[in-house]
Coordinates of C-alpha atoms and ligand atoms in Angstrom, one line a residue:
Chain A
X1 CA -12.2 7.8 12.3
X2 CA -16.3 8.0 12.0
X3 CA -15.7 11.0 9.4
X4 CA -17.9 10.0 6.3
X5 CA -14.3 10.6 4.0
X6 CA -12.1 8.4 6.2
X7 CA -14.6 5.2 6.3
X8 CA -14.4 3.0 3.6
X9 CA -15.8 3.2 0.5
X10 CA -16.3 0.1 -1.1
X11 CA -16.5 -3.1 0.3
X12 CA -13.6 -5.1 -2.0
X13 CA -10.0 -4.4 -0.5
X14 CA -8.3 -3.6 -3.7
X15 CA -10.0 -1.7 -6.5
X16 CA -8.4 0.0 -9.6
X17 CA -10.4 1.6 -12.0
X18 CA -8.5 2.5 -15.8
X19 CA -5.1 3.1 -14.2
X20 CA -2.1 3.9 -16.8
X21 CA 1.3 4.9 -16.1
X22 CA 3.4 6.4 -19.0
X23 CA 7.7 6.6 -18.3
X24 CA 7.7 9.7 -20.9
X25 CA 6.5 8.2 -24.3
X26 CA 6.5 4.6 -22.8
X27 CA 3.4 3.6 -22.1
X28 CA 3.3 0.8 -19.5
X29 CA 0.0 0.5 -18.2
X30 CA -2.7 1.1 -20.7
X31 CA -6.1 1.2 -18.8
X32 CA -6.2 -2.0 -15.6
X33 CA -8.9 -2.6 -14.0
X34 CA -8.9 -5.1 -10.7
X35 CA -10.9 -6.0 -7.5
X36 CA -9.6 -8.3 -5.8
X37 CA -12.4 -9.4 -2.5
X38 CA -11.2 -9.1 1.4
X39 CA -9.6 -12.4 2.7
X40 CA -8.3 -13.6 -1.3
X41 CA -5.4 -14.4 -2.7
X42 CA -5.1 -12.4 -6.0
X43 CA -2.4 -13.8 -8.3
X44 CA -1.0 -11.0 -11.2
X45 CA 0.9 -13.0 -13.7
X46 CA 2.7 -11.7 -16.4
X47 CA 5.9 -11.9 -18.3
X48 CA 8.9 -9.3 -17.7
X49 CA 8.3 -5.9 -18.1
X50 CA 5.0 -6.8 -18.1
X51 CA 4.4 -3.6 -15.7
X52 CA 3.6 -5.7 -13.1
X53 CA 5.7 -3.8 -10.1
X54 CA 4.8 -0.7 -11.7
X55 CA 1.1 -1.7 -10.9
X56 CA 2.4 -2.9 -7.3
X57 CA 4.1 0.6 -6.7
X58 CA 0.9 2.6 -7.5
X59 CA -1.7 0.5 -5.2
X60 CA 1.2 1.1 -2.3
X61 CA 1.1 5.0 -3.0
X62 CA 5.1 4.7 -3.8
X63 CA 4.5 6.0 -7.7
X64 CA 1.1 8.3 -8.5
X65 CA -0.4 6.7 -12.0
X66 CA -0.9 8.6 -14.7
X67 CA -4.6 8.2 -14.9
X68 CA -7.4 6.0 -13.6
X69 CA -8.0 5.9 -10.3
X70 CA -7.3 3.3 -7.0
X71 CA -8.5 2.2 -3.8
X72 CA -7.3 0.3 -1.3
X73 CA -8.7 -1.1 1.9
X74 CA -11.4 1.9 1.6
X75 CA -8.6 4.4 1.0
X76 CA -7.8 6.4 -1.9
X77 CA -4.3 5.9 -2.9
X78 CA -3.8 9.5 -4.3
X79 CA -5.9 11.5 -1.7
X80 CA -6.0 9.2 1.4
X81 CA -2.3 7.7 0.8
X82 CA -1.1 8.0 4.8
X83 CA -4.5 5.9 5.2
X84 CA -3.6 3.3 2.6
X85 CA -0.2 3.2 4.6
X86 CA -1.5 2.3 7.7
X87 CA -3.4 -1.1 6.2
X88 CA -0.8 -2.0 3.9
X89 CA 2.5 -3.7 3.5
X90 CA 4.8 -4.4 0.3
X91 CA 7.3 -7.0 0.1
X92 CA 8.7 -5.6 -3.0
X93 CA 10.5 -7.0 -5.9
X94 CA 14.1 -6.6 -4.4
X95 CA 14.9 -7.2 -0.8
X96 CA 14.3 -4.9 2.1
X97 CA 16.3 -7.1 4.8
X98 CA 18.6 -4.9 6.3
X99 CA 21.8 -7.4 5.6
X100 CA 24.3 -5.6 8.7
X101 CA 21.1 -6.3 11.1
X102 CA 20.0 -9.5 12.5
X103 CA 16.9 -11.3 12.1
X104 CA 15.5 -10.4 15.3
X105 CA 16.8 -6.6 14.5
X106 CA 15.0 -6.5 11.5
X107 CA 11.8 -7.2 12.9
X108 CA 12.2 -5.1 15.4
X109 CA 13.0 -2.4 13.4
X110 CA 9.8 -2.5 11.4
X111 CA 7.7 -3.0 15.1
X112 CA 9.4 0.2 16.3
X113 CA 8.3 2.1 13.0
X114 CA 4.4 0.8 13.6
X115 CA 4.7 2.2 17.4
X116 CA 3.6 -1.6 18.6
X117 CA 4.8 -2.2 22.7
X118 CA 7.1 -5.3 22.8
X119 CA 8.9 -5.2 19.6
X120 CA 11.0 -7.6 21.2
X121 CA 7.9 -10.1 21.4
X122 CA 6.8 -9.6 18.4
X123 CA 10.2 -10.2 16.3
X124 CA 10.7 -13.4 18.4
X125 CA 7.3 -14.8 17.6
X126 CA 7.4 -14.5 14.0
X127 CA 10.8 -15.6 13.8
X128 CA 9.5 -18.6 15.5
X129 CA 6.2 -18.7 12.9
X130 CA 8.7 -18.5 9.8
X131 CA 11.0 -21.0 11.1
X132 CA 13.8 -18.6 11.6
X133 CA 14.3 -18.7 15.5
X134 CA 17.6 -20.4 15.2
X135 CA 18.9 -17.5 12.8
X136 CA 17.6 -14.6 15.0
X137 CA 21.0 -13.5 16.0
X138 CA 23.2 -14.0 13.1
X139 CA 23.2 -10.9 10.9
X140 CA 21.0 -11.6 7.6
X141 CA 23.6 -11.0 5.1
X142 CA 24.5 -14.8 5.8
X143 CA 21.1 -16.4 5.4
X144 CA 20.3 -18.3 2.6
X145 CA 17.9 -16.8 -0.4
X146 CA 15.1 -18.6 1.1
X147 CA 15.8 -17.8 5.0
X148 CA 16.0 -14.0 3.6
X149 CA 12.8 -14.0 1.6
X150 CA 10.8 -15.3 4.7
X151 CA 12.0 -13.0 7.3
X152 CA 11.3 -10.3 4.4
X153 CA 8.4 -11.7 4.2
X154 CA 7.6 -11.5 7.8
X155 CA 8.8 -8.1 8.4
X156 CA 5.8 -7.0 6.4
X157 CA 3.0 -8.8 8.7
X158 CA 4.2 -6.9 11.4
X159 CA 1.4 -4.8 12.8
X160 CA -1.5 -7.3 10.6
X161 CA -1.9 -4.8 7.5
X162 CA -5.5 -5.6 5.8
X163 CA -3.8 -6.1 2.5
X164 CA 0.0 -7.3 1.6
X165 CA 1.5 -7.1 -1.4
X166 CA 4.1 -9.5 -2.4
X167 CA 6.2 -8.3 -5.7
X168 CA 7.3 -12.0 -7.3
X169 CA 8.0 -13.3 -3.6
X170 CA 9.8 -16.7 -5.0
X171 CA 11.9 -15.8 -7.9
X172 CA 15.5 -16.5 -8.1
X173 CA 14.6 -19.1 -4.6
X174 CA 15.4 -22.5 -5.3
X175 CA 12.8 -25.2 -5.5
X176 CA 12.7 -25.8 -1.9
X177 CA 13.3 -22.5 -0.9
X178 CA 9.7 -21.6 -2.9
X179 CA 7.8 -24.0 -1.1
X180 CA 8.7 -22.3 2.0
X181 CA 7.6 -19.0 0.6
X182 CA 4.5 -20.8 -0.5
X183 CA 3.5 -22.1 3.1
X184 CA 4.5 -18.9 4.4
X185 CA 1.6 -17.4 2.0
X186 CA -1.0 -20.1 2.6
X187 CA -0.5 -19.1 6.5
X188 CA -1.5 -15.7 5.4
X189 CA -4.9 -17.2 3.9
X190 CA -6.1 -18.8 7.2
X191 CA -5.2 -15.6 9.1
X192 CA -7.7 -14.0 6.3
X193 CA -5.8 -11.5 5.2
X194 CA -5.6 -10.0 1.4
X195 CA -2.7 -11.0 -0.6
X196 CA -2.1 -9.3 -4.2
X197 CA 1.0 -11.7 -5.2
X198 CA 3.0 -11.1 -8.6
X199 CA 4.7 -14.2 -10.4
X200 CA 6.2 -14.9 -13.9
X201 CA 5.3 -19.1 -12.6
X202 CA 2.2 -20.3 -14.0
X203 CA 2.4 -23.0 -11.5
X204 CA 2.5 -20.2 -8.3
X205 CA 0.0 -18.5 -9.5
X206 CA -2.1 -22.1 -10.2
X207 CA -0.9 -23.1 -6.5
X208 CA -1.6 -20.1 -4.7
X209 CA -4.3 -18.2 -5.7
X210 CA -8.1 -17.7 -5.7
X211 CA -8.0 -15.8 -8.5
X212 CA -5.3 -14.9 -11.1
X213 CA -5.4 -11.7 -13.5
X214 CA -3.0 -12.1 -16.6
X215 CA -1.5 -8.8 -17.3
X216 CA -0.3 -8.3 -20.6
X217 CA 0.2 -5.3 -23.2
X218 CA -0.4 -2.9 -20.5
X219 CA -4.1 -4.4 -19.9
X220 CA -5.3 -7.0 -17.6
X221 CA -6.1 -10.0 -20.3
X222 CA -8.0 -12.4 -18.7
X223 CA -9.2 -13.0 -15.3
X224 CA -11.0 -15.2 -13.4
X225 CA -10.6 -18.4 -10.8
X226 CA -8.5 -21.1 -12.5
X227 CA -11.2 -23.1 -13.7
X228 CA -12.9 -20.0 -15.5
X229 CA -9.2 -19.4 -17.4
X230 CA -9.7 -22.9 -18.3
X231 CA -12.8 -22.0 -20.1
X232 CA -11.0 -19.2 -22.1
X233 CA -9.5 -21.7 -24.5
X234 CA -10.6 -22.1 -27.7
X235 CA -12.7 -25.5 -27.7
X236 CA -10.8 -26.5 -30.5
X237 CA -7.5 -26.5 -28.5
X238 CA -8.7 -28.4 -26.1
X239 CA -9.8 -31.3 -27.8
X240 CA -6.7 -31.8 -28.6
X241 CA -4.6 -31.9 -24.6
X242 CA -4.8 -35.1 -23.0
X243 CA -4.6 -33.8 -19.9
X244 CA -6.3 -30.9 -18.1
X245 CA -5.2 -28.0 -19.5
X246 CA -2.3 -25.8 -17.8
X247 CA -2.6 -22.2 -16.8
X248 CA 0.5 -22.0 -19.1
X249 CA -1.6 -23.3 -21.8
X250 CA -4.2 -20.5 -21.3
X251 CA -1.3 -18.2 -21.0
X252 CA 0.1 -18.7 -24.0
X253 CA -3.3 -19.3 -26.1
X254 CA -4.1 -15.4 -24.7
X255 CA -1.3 -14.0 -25.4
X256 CA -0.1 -15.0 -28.4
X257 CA -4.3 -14.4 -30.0
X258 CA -3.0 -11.3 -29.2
X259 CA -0.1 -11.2 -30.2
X260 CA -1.3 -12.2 -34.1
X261 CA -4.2 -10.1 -34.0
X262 CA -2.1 -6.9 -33.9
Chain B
X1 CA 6.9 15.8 15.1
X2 CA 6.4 13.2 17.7
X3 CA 6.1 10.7 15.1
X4 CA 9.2 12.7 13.1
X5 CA 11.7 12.5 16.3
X6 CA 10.5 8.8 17.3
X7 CA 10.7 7.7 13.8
X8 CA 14.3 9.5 12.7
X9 CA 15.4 8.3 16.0
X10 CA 14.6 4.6 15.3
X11 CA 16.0 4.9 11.8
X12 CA 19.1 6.6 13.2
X13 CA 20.1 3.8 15.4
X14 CA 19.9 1.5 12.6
X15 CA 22.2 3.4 11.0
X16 CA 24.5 4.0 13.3
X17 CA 24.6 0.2 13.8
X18 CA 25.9 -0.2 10.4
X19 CA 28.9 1.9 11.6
X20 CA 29.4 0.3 15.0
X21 CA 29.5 -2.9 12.7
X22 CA 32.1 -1.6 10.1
X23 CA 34.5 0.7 12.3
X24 CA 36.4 1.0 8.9
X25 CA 34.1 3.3 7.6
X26 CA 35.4 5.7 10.7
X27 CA 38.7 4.5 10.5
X28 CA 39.4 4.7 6.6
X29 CA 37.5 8.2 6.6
X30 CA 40.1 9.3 9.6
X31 CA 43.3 7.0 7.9
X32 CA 43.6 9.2 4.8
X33 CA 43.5 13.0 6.1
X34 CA 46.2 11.6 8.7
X35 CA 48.4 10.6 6.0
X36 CA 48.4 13.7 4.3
X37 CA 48.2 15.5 7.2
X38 CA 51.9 13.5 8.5
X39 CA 52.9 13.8 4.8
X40 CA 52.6 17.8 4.5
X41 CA 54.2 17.5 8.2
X42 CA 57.4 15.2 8.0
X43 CA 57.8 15.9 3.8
X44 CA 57.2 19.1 2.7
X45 CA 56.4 21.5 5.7
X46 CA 60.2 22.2 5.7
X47 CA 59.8 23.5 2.7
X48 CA 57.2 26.4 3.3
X49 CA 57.7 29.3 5.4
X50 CA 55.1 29.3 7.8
X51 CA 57.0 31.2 10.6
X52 CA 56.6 31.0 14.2
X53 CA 53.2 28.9 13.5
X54 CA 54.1 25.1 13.5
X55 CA 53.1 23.5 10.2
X56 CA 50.6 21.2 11.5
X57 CA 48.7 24.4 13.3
X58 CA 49.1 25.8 9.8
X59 CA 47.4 23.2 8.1
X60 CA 45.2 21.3 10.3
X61 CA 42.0 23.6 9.1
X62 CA 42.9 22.1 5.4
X63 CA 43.0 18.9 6.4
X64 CA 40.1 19.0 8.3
X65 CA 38.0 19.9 5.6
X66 CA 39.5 17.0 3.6
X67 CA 38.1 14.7 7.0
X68 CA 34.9 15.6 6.0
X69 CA 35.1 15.6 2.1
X70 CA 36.3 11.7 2.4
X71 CA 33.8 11.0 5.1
X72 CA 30.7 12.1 3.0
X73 CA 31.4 9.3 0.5
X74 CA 30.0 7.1 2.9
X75 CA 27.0 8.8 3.5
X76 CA 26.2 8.6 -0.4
X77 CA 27.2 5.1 0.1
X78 CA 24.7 3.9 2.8
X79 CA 22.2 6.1 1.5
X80 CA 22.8 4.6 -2.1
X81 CA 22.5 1.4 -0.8
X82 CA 19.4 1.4 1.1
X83 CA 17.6 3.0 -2.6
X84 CA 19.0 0.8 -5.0
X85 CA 17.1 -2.5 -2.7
X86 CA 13.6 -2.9 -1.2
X87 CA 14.5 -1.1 2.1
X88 CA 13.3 2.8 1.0
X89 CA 10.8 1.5 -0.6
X90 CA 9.1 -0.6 2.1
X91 CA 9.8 2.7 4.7
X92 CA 7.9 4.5 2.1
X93 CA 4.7 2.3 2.4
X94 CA 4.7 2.1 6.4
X95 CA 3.2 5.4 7.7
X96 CA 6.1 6.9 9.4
X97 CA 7.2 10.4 8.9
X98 CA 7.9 10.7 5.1
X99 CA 11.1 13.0 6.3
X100 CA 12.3 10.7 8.9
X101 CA 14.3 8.7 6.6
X102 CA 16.4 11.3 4.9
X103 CA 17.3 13.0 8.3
X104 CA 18.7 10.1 9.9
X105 CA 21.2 9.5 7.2
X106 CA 22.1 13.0 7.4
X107 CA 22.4 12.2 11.1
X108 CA 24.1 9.7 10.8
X109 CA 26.4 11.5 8.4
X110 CA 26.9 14.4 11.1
X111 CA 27.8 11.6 13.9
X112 CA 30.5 9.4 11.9
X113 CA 32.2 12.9 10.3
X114 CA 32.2 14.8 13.8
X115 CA 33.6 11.1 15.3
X116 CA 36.5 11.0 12.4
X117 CA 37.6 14.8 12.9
X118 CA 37.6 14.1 16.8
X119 CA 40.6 11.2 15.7
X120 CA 42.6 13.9 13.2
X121 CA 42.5 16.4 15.6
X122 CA 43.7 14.1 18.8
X123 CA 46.8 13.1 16.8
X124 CA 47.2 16.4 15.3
X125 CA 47.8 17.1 19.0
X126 CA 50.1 14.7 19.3
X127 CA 52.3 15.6 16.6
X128 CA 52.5 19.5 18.0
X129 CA 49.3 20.9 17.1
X130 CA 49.4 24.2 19.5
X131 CA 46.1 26.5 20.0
X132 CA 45.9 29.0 22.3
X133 CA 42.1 29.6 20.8
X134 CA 39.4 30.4 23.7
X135 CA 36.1 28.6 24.2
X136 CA 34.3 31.3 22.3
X137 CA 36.3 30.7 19.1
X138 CA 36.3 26.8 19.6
X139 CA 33.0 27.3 19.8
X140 CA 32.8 29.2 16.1
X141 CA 35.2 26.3 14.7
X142 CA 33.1 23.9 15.8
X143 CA 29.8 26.0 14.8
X144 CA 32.0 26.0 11.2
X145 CA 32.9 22.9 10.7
X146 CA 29.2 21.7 11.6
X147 CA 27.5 24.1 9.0
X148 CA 30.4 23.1 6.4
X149 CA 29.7 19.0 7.4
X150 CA 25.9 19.4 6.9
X151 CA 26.8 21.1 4.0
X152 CA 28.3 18.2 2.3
X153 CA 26.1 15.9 3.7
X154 CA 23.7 17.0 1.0
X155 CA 26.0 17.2 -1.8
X156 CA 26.6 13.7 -0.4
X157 CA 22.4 12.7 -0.4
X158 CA 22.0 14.3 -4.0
X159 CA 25.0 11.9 -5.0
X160 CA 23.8 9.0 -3.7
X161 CA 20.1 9.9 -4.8
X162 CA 21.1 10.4 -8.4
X163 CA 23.9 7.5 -8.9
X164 CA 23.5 4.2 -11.0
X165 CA 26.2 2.4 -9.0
X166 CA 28.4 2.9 -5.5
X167 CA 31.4 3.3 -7.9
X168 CA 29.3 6.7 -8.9
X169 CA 27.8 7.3 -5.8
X170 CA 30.9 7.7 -4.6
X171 CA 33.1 9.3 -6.9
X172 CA 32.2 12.4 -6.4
X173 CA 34.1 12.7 -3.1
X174 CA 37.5 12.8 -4.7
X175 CA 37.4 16.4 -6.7
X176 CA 35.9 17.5 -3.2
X177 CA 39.4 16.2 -1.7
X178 CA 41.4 17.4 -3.8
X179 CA 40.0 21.1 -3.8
X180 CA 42.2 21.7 -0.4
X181 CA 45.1 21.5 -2.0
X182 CA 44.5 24.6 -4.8
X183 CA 43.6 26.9 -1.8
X184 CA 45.3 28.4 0.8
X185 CA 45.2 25.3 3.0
X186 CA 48.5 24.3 2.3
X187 CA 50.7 27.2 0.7
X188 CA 49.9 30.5 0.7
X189 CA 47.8 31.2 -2.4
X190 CA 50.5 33.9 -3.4
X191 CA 52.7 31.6 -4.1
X192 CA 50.5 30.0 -6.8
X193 CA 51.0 31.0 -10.7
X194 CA 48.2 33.8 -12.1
X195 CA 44.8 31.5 -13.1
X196 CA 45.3 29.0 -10.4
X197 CA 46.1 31.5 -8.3
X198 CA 42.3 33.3 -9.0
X199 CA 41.2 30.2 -8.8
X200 CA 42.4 29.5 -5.1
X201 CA 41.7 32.8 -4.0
X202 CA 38.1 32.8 -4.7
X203 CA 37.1 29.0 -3.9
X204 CA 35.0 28.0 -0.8
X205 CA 37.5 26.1 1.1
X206 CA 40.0 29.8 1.2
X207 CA 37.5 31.7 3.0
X208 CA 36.8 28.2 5.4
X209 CA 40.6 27.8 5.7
X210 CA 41.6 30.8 6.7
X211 CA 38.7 31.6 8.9
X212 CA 39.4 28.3 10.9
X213 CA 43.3 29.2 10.7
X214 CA 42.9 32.6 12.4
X215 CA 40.3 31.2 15.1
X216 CA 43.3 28.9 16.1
X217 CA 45.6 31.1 16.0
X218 CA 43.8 33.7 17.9
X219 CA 44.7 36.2 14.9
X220 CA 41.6 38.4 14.1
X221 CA 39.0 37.4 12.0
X222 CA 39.2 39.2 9.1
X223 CA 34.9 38.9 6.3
X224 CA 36.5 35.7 5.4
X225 CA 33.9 34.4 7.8
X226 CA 30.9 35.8 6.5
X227 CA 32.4 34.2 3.2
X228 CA 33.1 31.1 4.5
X229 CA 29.5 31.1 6.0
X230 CA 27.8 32.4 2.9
X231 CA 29.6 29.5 1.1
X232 CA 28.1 26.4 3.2
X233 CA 24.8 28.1 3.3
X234 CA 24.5 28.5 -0.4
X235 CA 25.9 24.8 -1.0
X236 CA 23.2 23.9 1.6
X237 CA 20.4 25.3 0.4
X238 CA 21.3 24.6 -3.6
X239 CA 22.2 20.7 -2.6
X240 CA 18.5 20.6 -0.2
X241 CA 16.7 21.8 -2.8
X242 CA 18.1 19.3 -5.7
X243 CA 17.8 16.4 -2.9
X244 CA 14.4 17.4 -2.7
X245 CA 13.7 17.4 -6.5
X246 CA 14.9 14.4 -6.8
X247 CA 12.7 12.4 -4.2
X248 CA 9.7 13.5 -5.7
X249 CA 10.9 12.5 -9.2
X250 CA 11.4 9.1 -7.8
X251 CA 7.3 9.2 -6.8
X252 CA 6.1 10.9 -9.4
Ligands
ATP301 N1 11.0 4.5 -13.4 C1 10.9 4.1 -14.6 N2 11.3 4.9 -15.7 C2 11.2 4.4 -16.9 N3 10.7 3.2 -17.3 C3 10.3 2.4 -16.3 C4 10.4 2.8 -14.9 N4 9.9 1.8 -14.2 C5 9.5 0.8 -15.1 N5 9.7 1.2 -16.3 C6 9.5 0.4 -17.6 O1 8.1 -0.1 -17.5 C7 8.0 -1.4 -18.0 C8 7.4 -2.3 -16.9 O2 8.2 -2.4 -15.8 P1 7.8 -3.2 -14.5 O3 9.0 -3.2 -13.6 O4 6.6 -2.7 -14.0 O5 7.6 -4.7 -15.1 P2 7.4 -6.0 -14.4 O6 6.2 -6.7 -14.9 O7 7.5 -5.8 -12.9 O8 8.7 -6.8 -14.9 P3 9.7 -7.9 -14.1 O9 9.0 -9.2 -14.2 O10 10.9 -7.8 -14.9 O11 9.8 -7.4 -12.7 C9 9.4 -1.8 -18.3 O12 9.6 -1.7 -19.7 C10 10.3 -0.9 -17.6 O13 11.5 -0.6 -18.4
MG302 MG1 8.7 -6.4 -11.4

């Protein structure tokens, strides 16, 4: 592990540098550049096929980009991509709960594949943490949208990966279903670990995060805490809100400027 | 290859919990060979001249290759399953063996096929199935059916790989059972008028048929076993190789 290429290279636990991705002609990503600092919560917002998982599935080393490059935790994501595995985890976009399984199956499951002793432990802790200890033996097919998102959720903290990635973690949830997914994040802040969240919700991303990148057109537009967005307005606009300006506000100012610009 | 058996081993009893938990897959696998296999019997054996060899001896090699063309449609089924959600996906980001997953569906495959030709061949026994085959040539059937079950495991994987939706990730199962029944599993290919008749002759499932036919019957085995063999290695190797090519399309 003391080998000068394993230890880590930079200090901020997600950096890419000018990545793009084309799907033949279709360019999706055209030049992104992030950092995102140890400990954060890093919002991505952007609207659908906004290349927003396609961005998630290169930093997890599931898709190579096209061009640019990426780091993650210290690691490479193209040369060092077994590292990158070991402090990662990615609750993707559509659910990895194994619906035959139980609960406490599920979480075992993942425990077995990180080689951790008392799998058994582990799975009935968390399901405890998330709320989910009365569901541990019913298979997860039956849980609610919510109940599923958290133990999905969960299964990725198994084994404490450096950085998790969270591919829209609340959409299609309920109201009340998202504010469990939201506490279940905000437990993630005080255990200071990374968190690079995607979200259509202007509101999530205002809730949640330290920081929030908009990604738009294929380039990250703006990005900045919430009160720096809040400085991107044009003065002139507002003047003109009552009240404090939204995130949505800034959202929409940003990206229809660019919109008419073209 | 610590990591690869502890890994594929861990994956495998998932899987193999999804068939403990649906028997029917076993079960509905098993449930349409037996109906053939008591159709051919009870309806039309009568009708062809098979000799001294009781139908069912005749044609149980046939009908176990149609076991295992209906079983693989759930192996392209689970595996389609677990890559149209999250679940390969977030495999894929853990650092376990990257070949773990694929072998334990292929596993698994091998375990629920070998289970639902176990059931055939039990009530093929029932219904007068006679070998007097020694342990050597049970041991080549078995060897055969094996070979022609891993086979089609990965005709199964590159199906369930390269489908948009179980409807397709399935479908490709039922030209597999059907080819059986243009071969010499059934009637004797001579019997058949001239292009079919080419056709049947020169198929894959001939060469298995007969080979597995004259192990049971204790009749010598003529090259149709080196065809037979060459057969299942070929479709092995081709359907690997796709499988393969496809997987890496998916993270390129
Ligand atoms: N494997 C692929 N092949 C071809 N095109 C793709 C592929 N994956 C994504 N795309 C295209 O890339 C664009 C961005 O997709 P992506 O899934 O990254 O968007 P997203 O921001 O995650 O959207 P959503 O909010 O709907 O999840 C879309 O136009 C999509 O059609
Ligand atoms: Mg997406």
């Amino acid at each position: 592990m003391s080998s000068p290429e394993t230890t880590p290279r930079k200090q901020a636990a997600i950096i890419a540098t000018s990545i793009t991705k084309s799907f033949g002609e279709h360019l999706v990503l055209r030049g992104v550049d992030l950092e995102v600092a140890p400990g954060s919560i890093h919002a991505l917002l952007g609207a659908n096929g906004a290349g927003k998982t396609t961005l998630i599935k290169i930093l997890t080393t599931l898709i190579k980009p096209t061009g640019g490059s990426a780091s993650v935790a210290g690691y490479d994501v193209a040369a060092q991509a077994q590292r990158v595995r070991e402090s990662i985890s990615l609750t993707g976009q559509f659910s990895a709960v194994d619906g035959i399984l139980t609960g406490q199956e599920n979480l075992e499951l993942i425990a077995r594949l990180r080689h951790l002793s008392h799998p058994q432990q582990i799975a009935r802790d968390l399901l405890e943490r998330f709320s989910l200890a009365d569901a541990a033996g019913r298979r997860t097919a039956q849980y609610s949208g919510g109940m599923a998102r958290r133990l999905d959720i969960a299964m990725s903290l198994i084994g404490n990966p450096k950085v998790v990635f969270l591919d829209e973690p609340t959409t299609g949830l309920d109201p009340s279903a998202r504010l469990e997914v939201w506490d279940a994040v905000t437990q993630l802040r005080e255990r200071g670990t990374t968190v690079l969240l995607t979200t259509q919700y202007l509101d999530e991303a205002e809730k949640l995060a330290d920081r929030i990148s908009i990604l738009h057109e294929g380039t990250i537009q703006a990005e900045g805490t919430l009160g720096e967005l809040e400085h991107l307005l044009p003065p002139k606009k507002v003047e003109y809100v009552e009240k404090k300006p939204t995130l949505e506000d800034i959202f929409l100012a940003l990206t229809e400027g660019k919109k008419s610009s073209k | 290859m610590k990591r690869f058996l502890s890994d594929t081993g861990v994956l495998f009893t998932r899987l193999m919990r999804h068939i403990v938990r649906s028997p029917d897959t076993i079960i509905t696998t098993a449930a349409m060979p037996i109906a053939i296999m008591l159709l051919f019997v009870y309806v039309f054996g009568g009708a062809t001249n098979t000799g001294s060899v009781p139908y069912v001896t005749y044609t149980l090699p046939g009908i176990l290759l149609i076991t295992v063309a209906s079983g693989i449609a759930y192996t392209a089924m689970r595996l389609f399953e677990d890559m149209s959600g999250g679940i390969f996906e977030r495999f894929q980001t853990m650092p376990i063996s990257r070949t773990a997953f694929m072998w334990s569906h292929v596993l698994t495959s091998i375990v629920a096929n070998v289970v639902s030709l176990i059931l055939v061949i039990g009530l093929a026994l029932v219904i007068g199935f006679r070998t007097g085959a020694s342990a050597g040539r049970w041991l080549a059937v078995i060897g055969i059916m094996l070979l022609f079950t891993l086979a089609l495991t990965w005709v199964a994987v590159v199906a369930g790989l390269a489908a948009k939706s179980v409807d397709g990730a399935t479908a490709f199962s039922y030209p597999l059972i059907f080819l059986p029944f243009i071969s010499s599993a059934f009637v004797p290919t001579a019997t058949m008028p001239g292009p079919v008749r080419w056709f049947a002759q020169y198929q894959p499932v001939t060469s298995i048929v007969n080979t597995l036919r004259n192990l049971f019957l204790g009749t010598p085995v003529s090259g149709d076993i080196w065809t037979a063999l060459g057969w299942c290695v070929a479709i092995l190797v081709v359907f690997a190789i796709i499988a393969r090519l496809l997987i890496h399309r998916r993270t390129a």
